PDB file of C-alpha atoms and ligand atoms in Angstrom:
ATOM      1  CA  MET A1237      -1.760 -44.918   8.640  1.00  0.00           C
ATOM      2  CA  GLU A1238      -1.732 -42.355   5.600  1.00  0.00           C
ATOM      3  CA  ALA A1239      -5.057 -40.655   5.021  1.00  0.00           C
ATOM      4  CA  LEU A1240      -6.365 -41.720   1.443  1.00  0.00           C
ATOM      5  CA  ILE A1241      -6.633 -38.883  -1.068  1.00  0.00           C
ATOM      6  CA  ASP A1242      -9.592 -38.542  -2.848  1.00  0.00           C
ATOM      7  CA  LYS A1243      -8.529 -36.898  -5.951  1.00  0.00           C
ATOM      8  CA  ASP A1244     -11.931 -36.085  -7.407  1.00  0.00           C
ATOM      9  CA  GLN A1245     -12.791 -33.895  -4.460  1.00  0.00           C
ATOM     10  CA  LEU A1246      -9.608 -32.007  -4.875  1.00  0.00           C
ATOM     11  CA  LEU A1247     -10.580 -31.653  -8.633  1.00  0.00           C
ATOM     12  CA  ASP A1248     -14.099 -30.395  -7.531  1.00  0.00           C
ATOM     13  CA  GLU A1249     -13.076 -28.010  -5.114  1.00  0.00           C
ATOM     14  CA  LEU A1250     -10.779 -26.396  -7.854  1.00  0.00           C
ATOM     15  CA  GLU A1251     -13.906 -26.015 -10.025  1.00  0.00           C
ATOM     16  CA  THR A1252     -16.475 -24.934  -7.333  1.00  0.00           C
ATOM     17  CA  PRO A1253     -17.274 -21.408  -7.295  1.00  0.00           C
ATOM     18  CA  TYR A1254     -16.206 -19.091  -4.287  1.00  0.00           C
ATOM     19  CA  THR A1255     -18.720 -16.463  -3.550  1.00  0.00           C
ATOM     20  CA  VAL A1256     -16.757 -13.117  -3.580  1.00  0.00           C
ATOM     21  CA  SER A1257     -18.876 -10.795  -1.565  1.00  0.00           C
ATOM     22  CA  PRO A1258     -20.026  -7.189  -3.203  1.00  0.00           C
ATOM     23  CA  GLU A1259     -17.719  -5.676  -0.081  1.00  0.00           C
ATOM     24  CA  ALA A1260     -14.419  -7.668  -1.215  1.00  0.00           C
ATOM     25  CA  ILE A1261     -15.282  -6.732  -4.909  1.00  0.00           C
ATOM     26  CA  ALA A1262     -15.512  -3.144  -3.860  1.00  0.00           C
ATOM     27  CA  PHE A1263     -12.625  -3.186  -1.662  1.00  0.00           C
ATOM     28  CA  TYR A1264     -10.378  -4.631  -4.648  1.00  0.00           C
ATOM     29  CA  ARG A1265     -11.569  -1.995  -7.008  1.00  0.00           C
ATOM     30  CA  GLU A1266     -11.002   0.705  -4.432  1.00  0.00           C
ATOM     31  CA  ASN A1267      -7.620  -0.477  -3.263  1.00  0.00           C
ATOM     32  CA  GLY A1268      -6.240  -2.397  -5.928  1.00  0.00           C
ATOM     33  CA  TYR A1269      -6.003  -5.743  -3.930  1.00  0.00           C
ATOM     34  CA  VAL A1270      -7.875  -7.820  -1.577  1.00  0.00           C
ATOM     35  CA  LYS A1271      -7.081 -10.654   0.845  1.00  0.00           C
ATOM     36  CA  LEU A1272      -9.636 -13.586   0.847  1.00  0.00           C
ATOM     37  CA  LYS A1273      -9.656 -16.372   3.482  1.00  0.00           C
ATOM     38  CA  GLN A1274     -10.834 -20.059   2.985  1.00  0.00           C
ATOM     39  CA  VAL A1275     -10.371 -19.823  -0.562  1.00  0.00           C
ATOM     40  CA  LEU A1276      -8.441 -23.317  -0.811  1.00  0.00           C
ATOM     41  CA  SER A1277      -8.605 -26.195   1.756  1.00  0.00           C
ATOM     42  CA  PRO A1278      -5.659 -27.598   3.378  1.00  0.00           C
ATOM     43  CA  ALA A1279      -6.030 -30.798   1.352  1.00  0.00           C
ATOM     44  CA  VAL A1280      -5.652 -28.908  -1.920  1.00  0.00           C
ATOM     45  CA  LEU A1281      -2.707 -26.958  -0.737  1.00  0.00           C
ATOM     46  CA  SER A1282      -0.854 -29.836   0.357  1.00  0.00           C
ATOM     47  CA  TYR A1283      -1.411 -32.169  -2.574  1.00  0.00           C
ATOM     48  CA  TYR A1284      -0.673 -29.625  -5.377  1.00  0.00           C
ATOM     49  CA  GLY A1285       1.856 -27.800  -3.053  1.00  0.00           C
ATOM     50  CA  ASP A1286       4.038 -30.912  -2.986  1.00  0.00           C
ATOM     51  CA  ILE A1287       3.631 -31.213  -6.913  1.00  0.00           C
ATOM     52  CA  ILE A1288       4.746 -27.815  -7.346  1.00  0.00           C
ATOM     53  CA  THR A1289       7.449 -27.838  -4.822  1.00  0.00           C
ATOM     54  CA  ASP A1290       8.596 -30.834  -6.752  1.00  0.00           C
ATOM     55  CA  LEU A1291       8.651 -29.020 -10.086  1.00  0.00           C
ATOM     56  CA  VAL A1292      10.559 -25.780  -8.579  1.00  0.00           C
ATOM     57  CA  PHE A1293      13.431 -27.848  -7.155  1.00  0.00           C
ATOM     58  CA  LYS A1294      13.486 -29.748 -10.446  1.00  0.00           C
ATOM     59  CA  LEU A1295      13.620 -26.986 -12.819  1.00  0.00           C
ATOM     60  CA  ASN A1296      15.419 -24.401 -10.822  1.00  0.00           C
ATOM     61  CA  THR A1297      18.847 -23.410 -12.206  1.00  0.00           C
ATOM     62  CA  LEU A1298      19.534 -20.665  -9.350  1.00  0.00           C
ATOM     63  CA  ILE A1299      22.126 -22.234  -7.112  1.00  0.00           C
ATOM     64  CA  LYS A1300      24.451 -19.702  -6.248  1.00  0.00           C
ATOM     65  CA  PRO A1301      25.066 -18.740  -2.735  1.00  0.00           C
ATOM     66  CA  MET A1302      22.782 -15.978  -1.301  1.00  0.00           C
ATOM     67  CA  GLU A1303      25.783 -13.606  -0.778  1.00  0.00           C
ATOM     68  CA  GLU A1304      26.703 -13.780  -4.558  1.00  0.00           C
ATOM     69  CA  ARG A1305      23.141 -13.108  -5.818  1.00  0.00           C
ATOM     70  CA  THR A1306      21.522  -9.770  -6.931  1.00  0.00           C
ATOM     71  CA  THR A1307      18.610  -8.226  -4.760  1.00  0.00           C
ATOM     72  CA  TYR A1308      16.250  -9.694  -7.406  1.00  0.00           C
ATOM     73  CA  GLU A1309      17.847 -13.349  -7.216  1.00  0.00           C
ATOM     74  CA  ARG A1310      17.751 -13.318  -3.290  1.00  0.00           C
ATOM     75  CA  ALA A1311      13.821 -12.507  -3.359  1.00  0.00           C
ATOM     76  CA  PHE A1312      12.950 -15.800  -4.582  1.00  0.00           C
ATOM     77  CA  LEU A1313      13.180 -18.988  -6.810  1.00  0.00           C
ATOM     78  CA  GLN A1314      11.017 -17.879  -9.464  1.00  0.00           C
ATOM     79  CA  ILE A1315       9.666 -20.934 -11.982  1.00  0.00           C
ATOM     80  CA  MET A1316       7.315 -19.924 -14.616  1.00  0.00           C
ATOM     81  CA  ASN A1317       4.653 -21.780 -16.834  1.00  0.00           C
ATOM     82  CA  LEU A1318       4.444 -24.912 -14.745  1.00  0.00           C
ATOM     83  CA  TRP A1319       1.347 -25.710 -16.578  1.00  0.00           C
ATOM     84  CA  ARG A1320       3.191 -26.471 -19.580  1.00  0.00           C
ATOM     85  CA  GLU A1321       5.489 -28.967 -17.569  1.00  0.00           C
ATOM     86  CA  ASP A1322       2.987 -31.125 -15.699  1.00  0.00           C
ATOM     87  CA  GLU A1323      -0.560 -32.453 -15.805  1.00  0.00           C
ATOM     88  CA  GLN A1324      -1.254 -32.016 -12.355  1.00  0.00           C
ATOM     89  CA  ALA A1325       0.030 -28.550 -12.166  1.00  0.00           C
ATOM     90  CA  ARG A1326      -1.873 -27.608 -14.986  1.00  0.00           C
ATOM     91  CA  GLU A1327      -5.371 -28.867 -13.173  1.00  0.00           C
ATOM     92  CA  PHE A1328      -4.070 -26.540 -10.291  1.00  0.00           C
ATOM     93  CA  VAL A1329      -3.390 -23.353 -12.611  1.00  0.00           C
ATOM     94  CA  PHE A1330      -6.539 -23.881 -14.642  1.00  0.00           C
ATOM     95  CA  SER A1331      -8.869 -23.762 -11.564  1.00  0.00           C
ATOM     96  CA  LYS A1332     -12.002 -21.998 -12.449  1.00  0.00           C
ATOM     97  CA  ARG A1333     -12.680 -21.438  -8.646  1.00  0.00           C
ATOM     98  CA  LEU A1334      -9.582 -19.192  -9.015  1.00  0.00           C
ATOM     99  CA  ALA A1335     -10.139 -17.801 -12.462  1.00  0.00           C
ATOM    100  CA  ARG A1336     -13.677 -16.900 -11.687  1.00  0.00           C
ATOM    101  CA  ILE A1337     -12.591 -14.718  -8.368  1.00  0.00           C
ATOM    102  CA  ALA A1338     -10.607 -12.716 -11.001  1.00  0.00           C
ATOM    103  CA  THR A1339     -13.095 -12.358 -13.436  1.00  0.00           C
ATOM    104  CA  ASP A1340     -15.549 -11.160 -10.710  1.00  0.00           C
ATOM    105  CA  LEU A1341     -13.039  -8.710  -9.119  1.00  0.00           C
ATOM    106  CA  MET A1342     -12.152  -6.862 -12.493  1.00  0.00           C
ATOM    107  CA  GLY A1343     -16.179  -7.111 -13.442  1.00  0.00           C
ATOM    108  CA  VAL A1344     -15.066  -8.427 -16.857  1.00  0.00           C
ATOM    109  CA  GLU A1345     -16.929 -11.392 -18.775  1.00  0.00           C
ATOM    110  CA  GLY A1346     -13.829 -13.677 -18.512  1.00  0.00           C
ATOM    111  CA  VAL A1347     -10.135 -14.040 -18.120  1.00  0.00           C
ATOM    112  CA  ARG A1348      -7.155 -15.656 -19.855  1.00  0.00           C
ATOM    113  CA  LEU A1349      -3.710 -16.571 -18.395  1.00  0.00           C
ATOM    114  CA  TYR A1350      -0.959 -14.521 -19.015  1.00  0.00           C
ATOM    115  CA  HIS A1351       1.351 -17.164 -17.138  1.00  0.00           C
ATOM    116  CA  ASP A1352       1.826 -18.708 -13.786  1.00  0.00           C
ATOM    117  CA  GLN A1353       4.858 -18.619 -11.764  1.00  0.00           C
ATOM    118  CA  ALA A1354       6.031 -20.002  -8.396  1.00  0.00           C
ATOM    119  CA  LEU A1355       7.871 -17.807  -6.129  1.00  0.00           C
ATOM    120  CA  TYR A1356       9.781 -19.561  -3.671  1.00  0.00           C
ATOM    121  CA  LYS A1357      11.794 -17.404  -0.928  1.00  0.00           C
ATOM    122  CA  GLU A1358      14.348 -19.355   0.790  1.00  0.00           C
ATOM    123  CA  PRO A1359      15.058 -19.260   4.290  1.00  0.00           C
ATOM    124  CA  SER A1360      17.681 -16.361   4.571  1.00  0.00           C
ATOM    125  CA  GLY A1361      15.955 -15.304   1.299  1.00  0.00           C
ATOM    126  CA  GLY A1362      15.803 -11.078   0.914  1.00  0.00           C
ATOM    127  CA  ILE A1363      13.005  -8.382   0.373  1.00  0.00           C
ATOM    128  CA  THR A1364      10.918  -8.320  -2.604  1.00  0.00           C
ATOM    129  CA  PRO A1365      11.519  -4.396  -3.565  1.00  0.00           C
ATOM    130  CA  TRP A1366       8.428  -2.304  -4.209  1.00  0.00           C
ATOM    131  CA  HIS A1367       7.186  -2.776  -7.828  1.00  0.00           C
ATOM    132  CA  ALA A1368       4.179  -2.987  -9.847  1.00  0.00           C
ATOM    133  CA  ASP A1369       3.881  -6.029 -12.313  1.00  0.00           C
ATOM    134  CA  GLN A1370       2.477  -4.195 -15.566  1.00  0.00           C
ATOM    135  CA  PHE A1371       5.797  -2.706 -16.068  1.00  0.00           C
ATOM    136  CA  TYR A1372       6.902  -5.958 -17.442  1.00  0.00           C
ATOM    137  CA  TRP A1373       3.736  -6.336 -19.562  1.00  0.00           C
ATOM    138  CA  PRO A1374       2.879  -5.295 -23.001  1.00  0.00           C
ATOM    139  CA  LEU A1375      -1.079  -5.016 -22.300  1.00  0.00           C
ATOM    140  CA  ALA A1376      -3.001  -2.196 -23.004  1.00  0.00           C
ATOM    141  CA  SER A1377      -5.735  -2.046 -20.402  1.00  0.00           C
ATOM    142  CA  PRO A1378      -5.158  -2.074 -16.505  1.00  0.00           C
ATOM    143  CA  ASN A1379      -7.348  -5.258 -16.272  1.00  0.00           C
ATOM    144  CA  THR A1380      -4.890  -7.777 -15.147  1.00  0.00           C
ATOM    145  CA  VAL A1381      -4.678  -9.359 -11.779  1.00  0.00           C
ATOM    146  CA  THR A1382      -2.493 -11.717 -10.010  1.00  0.00           C
ATOM    147  CA  VAL A1383      -3.547 -14.484  -7.551  1.00  0.00           C
ATOM    148  CA  TRP A1384      -0.883 -15.043  -4.879  1.00  0.00           C
ATOM    149  CA  ILE A1385      -1.391 -18.300  -2.996  1.00  0.00           C
ATOM    150  CA  PRO A1386       0.754 -19.150  -0.209  1.00  0.00           C
ATOM    151  CA  LEU A1387       1.045 -22.990   0.214  1.00  0.00           C
ATOM    152  CA  GLN A1388       1.515 -22.765   3.760  1.00  0.00           C
ATOM    153  CA  GLU A1389       0.698 -20.481   6.684  1.00  0.00           C
ATOM    154  CA  THR A1390       2.893 -17.398   5.901  1.00  0.00           C
ATOM    155  CA  PRO A1391       3.787 -15.303   9.174  1.00  0.00           C
ATOM    156  CA  MET A1392       5.586 -12.024   9.108  1.00  0.00           C
ATOM    157  CA  ASN A1393       8.880 -13.809   9.557  1.00  0.00           C
ATOM    158  CA  MET A1394       8.390 -15.413   6.211  1.00  0.00           C
ATOM    159  CA  GLY A1395       7.850 -12.393   4.178  1.00  0.00           C
ATOM    160  CA  PRO A1396       4.117 -12.190   3.102  1.00  0.00           C
ATOM    161  CA  LEU A1397       3.041  -9.879   0.192  1.00  0.00           C
ATOM    162  CA  ALA A1398       2.367  -6.455   1.326  1.00  0.00           C
ATOM    163  CA  PHE A1399       0.328  -3.880  -0.613  1.00  0.00           C
ATOM    164  CA  ALA A1400       0.241   0.000  -0.695  1.00  0.00           C
ATOM    165  CA  GLU A1401      -3.335   0.693  -0.997  1.00  0.00           C
ATOM    166  CA  LYS A1402      -5.263   2.643  -3.799  1.00  0.00           C
ATOM    167  CA  SER A1403      -1.436   2.903  -5.632  1.00  0.00           C
ATOM    168  CA  GLN A1404      -2.852   1.554  -8.792  1.00  0.00           C
ATOM    169  CA  THR A1405      -4.373   5.027  -9.338  1.00  0.00           C
ATOM    170  CA  VAL A1406      -1.386   7.089  -9.397  1.00  0.00           C
ATOM    171  CA  GLU A1407       1.227   7.302 -12.207  1.00  0.00           C
ATOM    172  CA  ILE A1408       4.410   7.278  -9.970  1.00  0.00           C
ATOM    173  CA  GLY A1409       7.226   4.863 -10.664  1.00  0.00           C
ATOM    174  CA  ARG A1410       5.656   3.011 -13.631  1.00  0.00           C
ATOM    175  CA  ASP A1411       9.033   3.095 -15.246  1.00  0.00           C
ATOM    176  CA  ILE A1412      11.061   1.373 -12.797  1.00  0.00           C
ATOM    177  CA  GLU A1413      11.994  -2.318 -12.687  1.00  0.00           C
ATOM    178  CA  ILE A1414      12.318  -4.323  -9.444  1.00  0.00           C
ATOM    179  CA  SER A1415      15.738  -3.519  -7.780  1.00  0.00           C
ATOM    180  CA  ASP A1416      17.250  -1.892  -4.737  1.00  0.00           C
ATOM    181  CA  GLU A1417      16.314   1.719  -6.620  1.00  0.00           C
ATOM    182  CA  SER A1418      12.783   0.712  -6.926  1.00  0.00           C
ATOM    183  CA  GLU A1419      12.772  -0.177  -3.368  1.00  0.00           C
ATOM    184  CA  GLN A1420      14.078   3.207  -2.415  1.00  0.00           C
ATOM    185  CA  ILE A1421      12.531   5.528  -4.760  1.00  0.00           C
ATOM    186  CA  LEU A1422       9.101   3.810  -4.445  1.00  0.00           C
ATOM    187  CA  SER A1423       9.234   3.456  -0.447  1.00  0.00           C
ATOM    188  CA  ASP A1424      10.167   7.332  -0.397  1.00  0.00           C
ATOM    189  CA  GLU A1425       7.129   7.991  -2.938  1.00  0.00           C
ATOM    190  CA  LEU A1426       4.707   6.114  -1.467  1.00  0.00           C
ATOM    191  CA  GLN A1427       5.529   7.334   2.015  1.00  0.00           C
ATOM    192  CA  SER A1428       5.519  10.884   1.109  1.00  0.00           C
ATOM    193  CA  LYS A1429       2.047  10.560  -0.595  1.00  0.00           C
ATOM    194  CA  ASN A1430       0.638   8.793   2.462  1.00  0.00           C
ATOM    195  CA  PHE A1431      -0.482   5.430   1.024  1.00  0.00           C
ATOM    196  CA  ALA A1432      -1.345   3.231   3.869  1.00  0.00           C
ATOM    197  CA  VAL A1433       0.291  -0.403   3.380  1.00  0.00           C
ATOM    198  CA  ASN A1434      -1.343  -3.600   4.332  1.00  0.00           C
ATOM    199  CA  ASP A1435       1.551  -5.818   5.480  1.00  0.00           C
ATOM    200  CA  THR A1436      -0.179  -8.891   7.549  1.00  0.00           C
ATOM    201  CA  PRO A1437       0.211 -12.674   7.964  1.00  0.00           C
ATOM    202  CA  PHE A1438      -1.844 -15.193   5.586  1.00  0.00           C
ATOM    203  CA  GLU A1439      -3.497 -17.865   7.085  1.00  0.00           C
ATOM    204  CA  LEU A1440      -3.474 -21.162   5.542  1.00  0.00           C
ATOM    205  CA  GLY A1441      -6.127 -21.216   2.803  1.00  0.00           C
ATOM    206  CA  GLU A1442      -6.055 -17.245   2.580  1.00  0.00           C
ATOM    207  CA  VAL A1443      -5.026 -15.896  -1.015  1.00  0.00           C
ATOM    208  CA  SER A1444      -4.616 -12.082  -2.150  1.00  0.00           C
ATOM    209  CA  TYR A1445      -5.358 -10.643  -5.625  1.00  0.00           C
ATOM    210  CA  HIS A1446      -3.631  -7.611  -6.585  1.00  0.00           C
ATOM    211  CA  ALA A1447      -3.997  -5.386  -9.755  1.00  0.00           C
ATOM    212  CA  GLY A1448      -0.870  -4.855 -12.544  1.00  0.00           C
ATOM    213  CA  TRP A1449      -0.582  -1.502 -11.490  1.00  0.00           C
ATOM    214  CA  THR A1450      -0.875  -1.851  -7.538  1.00  0.00           C
ATOM    215  CA  PHE A1451       2.491  -1.316  -6.028  1.00  0.00           C
ATOM    216  CA  HIS A1452       3.640  -4.273  -3.687  1.00  0.00           C
ATOM    217  CA  ARG A1453       6.647  -5.893  -1.910  1.00  0.00           C
ATOM    218  CA  ALA A1454       7.570  -8.519   0.530  1.00  0.00           C
ATOM    219  CA  GLY A1455       9.985  -8.520   3.663  1.00  0.00           C
ATOM    220  CA  PRO A1456      12.616 -11.108   3.981  1.00  0.00           C
ATOM    221  CA  ASN A1457      12.161 -14.775   4.909  1.00  0.00           C
ATOM    222  CA  VAL A1458      13.800 -14.794   8.230  1.00  0.00           C
ATOM    223  CA  SER A1459      12.252 -18.234   9.249  1.00  0.00           C
ATOM    224  CA  ASP A1460      14.183 -21.540   8.554  1.00  0.00           C
ATOM    225  CA  LYS A1461      11.566 -22.854   6.209  1.00  0.00           C
ATOM    226  CA  PRO A1462      10.990 -21.831   2.505  1.00  0.00           C
ATOM    227  CA  ARG A1463       8.054 -19.519   1.771  1.00  0.00           C
ATOM    228  CA  LYS A1464       6.561 -21.413  -0.953  1.00  0.00           C
ATOM    229  CA  VAL A1465       3.820 -19.486  -3.164  1.00  0.00           C
ATOM    230  CA  MET A1466       2.152 -20.286  -6.327  1.00  0.00           C
ATOM    231  CA  THR A1467       0.795 -17.443  -8.708  1.00  0.00           C
ATOM    232  CA  MET A1468      -1.439 -17.003 -11.548  1.00  0.00           C
ATOM    233  CA  ILE A1469      -1.656 -13.708 -13.647  1.00  0.00           C
ATOM    234  CA  TYR A1470      -4.733 -13.288 -15.494  1.00  0.00           C
ATOM    235  CA  MET A1471      -5.945 -11.159 -17.699  1.00  0.00           C
ATOM    236  CA  ASP A1472      -9.421  -9.624 -19.167  1.00  0.00           C
ATOM    237  CA  LYS A1473     -10.084 -12.116 -22.164  1.00  0.00           C
ATOM    238  CA  ASP A1474     -10.519  -8.962 -24.280  1.00  0.00           C
ATOM    239  CA  GLN A1475      -7.189  -7.600 -23.146  1.00  0.00           C
ATOM    240  CA  THR A1476      -5.159  -6.450 -26.125  1.00  0.00           C
ATOM    241  CA  ILE A1477      -1.525  -6.245 -26.846  1.00  0.00           C
ATOM    242  CA  MET A1478       0.229  -3.176 -27.068  1.00  0.00           C
ATOM    243  CA  THR A1479       3.625  -1.948 -28.867  1.00  0.00           C
ATOM    244  CA  PRO A1480       6.277  -3.024 -25.955  1.00  0.00           C
ATOM    245  CA  ARG A1481       7.575   0.281 -24.283  1.00  0.00           C
ATOM    246  CA  ASN A1482      10.818  -1.394 -22.798  1.00  0.00           C
ATOM    247  CA  SER A1483      13.025  -4.319 -23.056  1.00  0.00           C
ATOM    248  CA  TYR A1484      11.225  -6.493 -20.474  1.00  0.00           C
ATOM    249  CA  GLN A1485       8.058  -5.903 -22.643  1.00  0.00           C
ATOM    250  CA  ARG A1486       9.571  -7.078 -25.762  1.00  0.00           C
ATOM    251  CA  ALA A1487      10.769 -10.148 -24.221  1.00  0.00           C
ATOM    252  CA  ASP A1488       7.403 -10.806 -22.500  1.00  0.00           C
ATOM    253  CA  HIS A1489       5.794 -10.408 -25.990  1.00  0.00           C
ATOM    254  CA  ALA A1490       7.783 -13.199 -27.197  1.00  0.00           C
ATOM    255  CA  LYS A1491       7.986 -15.496 -24.380  1.00  0.00           C
ATOM    256  CA  TRP A1492       4.403 -15.196 -22.817  1.00  0.00           C
ATOM    257  CA  LEU A1493       2.236 -14.020 -25.821  1.00  0.00           C
ATOM    258  CA  ASP A1494       3.784 -15.964 -28.516  1.00  0.00           C
ATOM    259  CA  SER A1495       4.674 -12.791 -30.483  1.00  0.00           C
ATOM    260  CA  PHE A1496       1.105 -12.254 -31.190  1.00  0.00           C
ATOM    261  CA  PRO A1497      -0.112  -9.298 -33.260  1.00  0.00           C
ATOM    262  CA  ILE A1498       0.195  -6.089 -31.747  1.00  0.00           C
ATOM    263  CA  GLY A1499      -3.095  -4.438 -31.225  1.00  0.00           C
ATOM    264  CA  GLY A1500      -4.924  -8.082 -31.294  1.00  0.00           C
ATOM    265  CA  LYS A1501      -5.883 -10.133 -28.489  1.00  0.00           C
ATOM    266  CA  PRO A1502      -3.792 -12.493 -27.057  1.00  0.00           C
ATOM    267  CA  GLU A1503      -5.257 -15.697 -28.463  1.00  0.00           C
ATOM    268  CA  SER A1504      -2.146 -18.175 -28.589  1.00  0.00           C
ATOM    269  CA  GLU A1505      -2.305 -21.455 -27.052  1.00  0.00           C
ATOM    270  CA  LEU A1506      -0.281 -19.865 -24.216  1.00  0.00           C
ATOM    271  CA  ASN A1507      -3.148 -17.705 -23.336  1.00  0.00           C
ATOM    272  CA  PRO A1508      -6.015 -19.988 -22.548  1.00  0.00           C
ATOM    273  CA  VAL A1509      -9.418 -18.466 -21.411  1.00  0.00           C
ATOM    274  CA  LEU A1510      -9.915 -20.249 -17.988  1.00  0.00           C
ATOM    275  CA  PHE A1511     -12.994 -18.796 -17.204  1.00  0.00           C
ATOM    276  CA  SER A1512     -15.977 -17.234 -18.865  1.00  0.00           C
ATOM    277  CA  TYR A1513     -19.560 -16.407 -18.148  1.00  0.00           C
TER     278      TYR A1513
HETATM  279  O1  LIG B2541       6.226 -13.116  -3.612  1.00  0.00           O
HETATM  280  C1  LIG B2541       6.883 -12.085  -3.902  1.00  0.00           C
HETATM  281  O2  LIG B2541       7.592 -12.098  -2.925  1.00  0.00           O
HETATM  282  C2  LIG B2541       6.260 -11.151  -4.792  1.00  0.00           C
HETATM  283  C3  LIG B2541       5.255 -11.468  -5.689  1.00  0.00           C
HETATM  284  C4  LIG B2541       4.867 -10.483  -6.522  1.00  0.00           C
HETATM  285  O3  LIG B2541       5.652  -9.567  -6.837  1.00  0.00           O
HETATM  286  C5  LIG B2541       3.835 -10.766  -7.236  1.00  0.00           C
HETATM  287  O4  LIG B2541       3.359 -12.149  -7.429  1.00  0.00           O
HETATM  288  O5  LIG B2541       3.390 -10.029  -8.442  1.00  0.00           O
END
C-alpha cells in the first residue's frame, strides 16, 4: 500500500528554520561555499522532486542527440523560473527554510529571488565547465548565493557540484562565459594559484550554497540515471541593479529583473523577498 502523504507536514518543513551553525557561516564566508547535511527530508525531496521532474520534461525543448550538442548543452537541461509555471513548484522555491539559510550565510537582513532553475544532467551528460555565476548577472554587490539541491543522492559518477575554495575573492576569469575555454583557462589558473577543490558526493538531503563569484564545476554523469537538481538564486534584498557589462547581463536585466531601473533595487514581481528578519 502506498504511504499517505501529509502535505501539511511537507509545507511545514519548507517553512521551519534550519539552524546554521556559526562554524558553517564562518566556513561559507571564508571559502565561498558550504555543504549542509539533512536540510531537506526524503519525503520533501521525493514529493517536490516528482513535480519538478514532470515540469522539466514538459517544458524542455533541448532534444538534439548528445553528439550534436555544444559543451553547454551537454552539461544539463536547464529550465528556469518553475515557480511561475506551477503552484506546487512555487511552494518549494518560496521555502523560507532555504531562504533563511541564504540570509544567515550572507549576513544580510533578507533575500529576494533572482530566479530558480532546474539543472538535469542526463545520463551521458558532459561536464559543467568551471565558471562563476555573477559574470551573467547585472548586480552591483557580491551578496548573491545559489542553493544547489540534488533531488537524489549524488555519488561521484553523477557529477556532483565541486567548488574552488576561497576563489570568490580573486579577480581571475571574471569575464569568461561557460565554455570549453572557461574550463581550460580556469582550471589552469586555479591550479597554478593552488586553490583547493572540494569535489565530493552529496548525501540525500544534503545541499550546497555557493556565492556568485565562487568558481565551480561538475563532472560528467556517467551513471545510467539523470542527475536531478533544483536551484534557487538569492540576492540580498537590498541588492541594486548595475549597468550591464556584457550581452548576457543585458539579457538577464530584461528577463529576470523585468528591466527595472539601473541603480535601483530589483523590486519587480519577478523578484519577491522570500525571507526577511
Ligand atoms: O549543476 C551543475 O552542473 C552546475 C550548477 C551551477 O553552475 C550553478 O548552480 O551555479
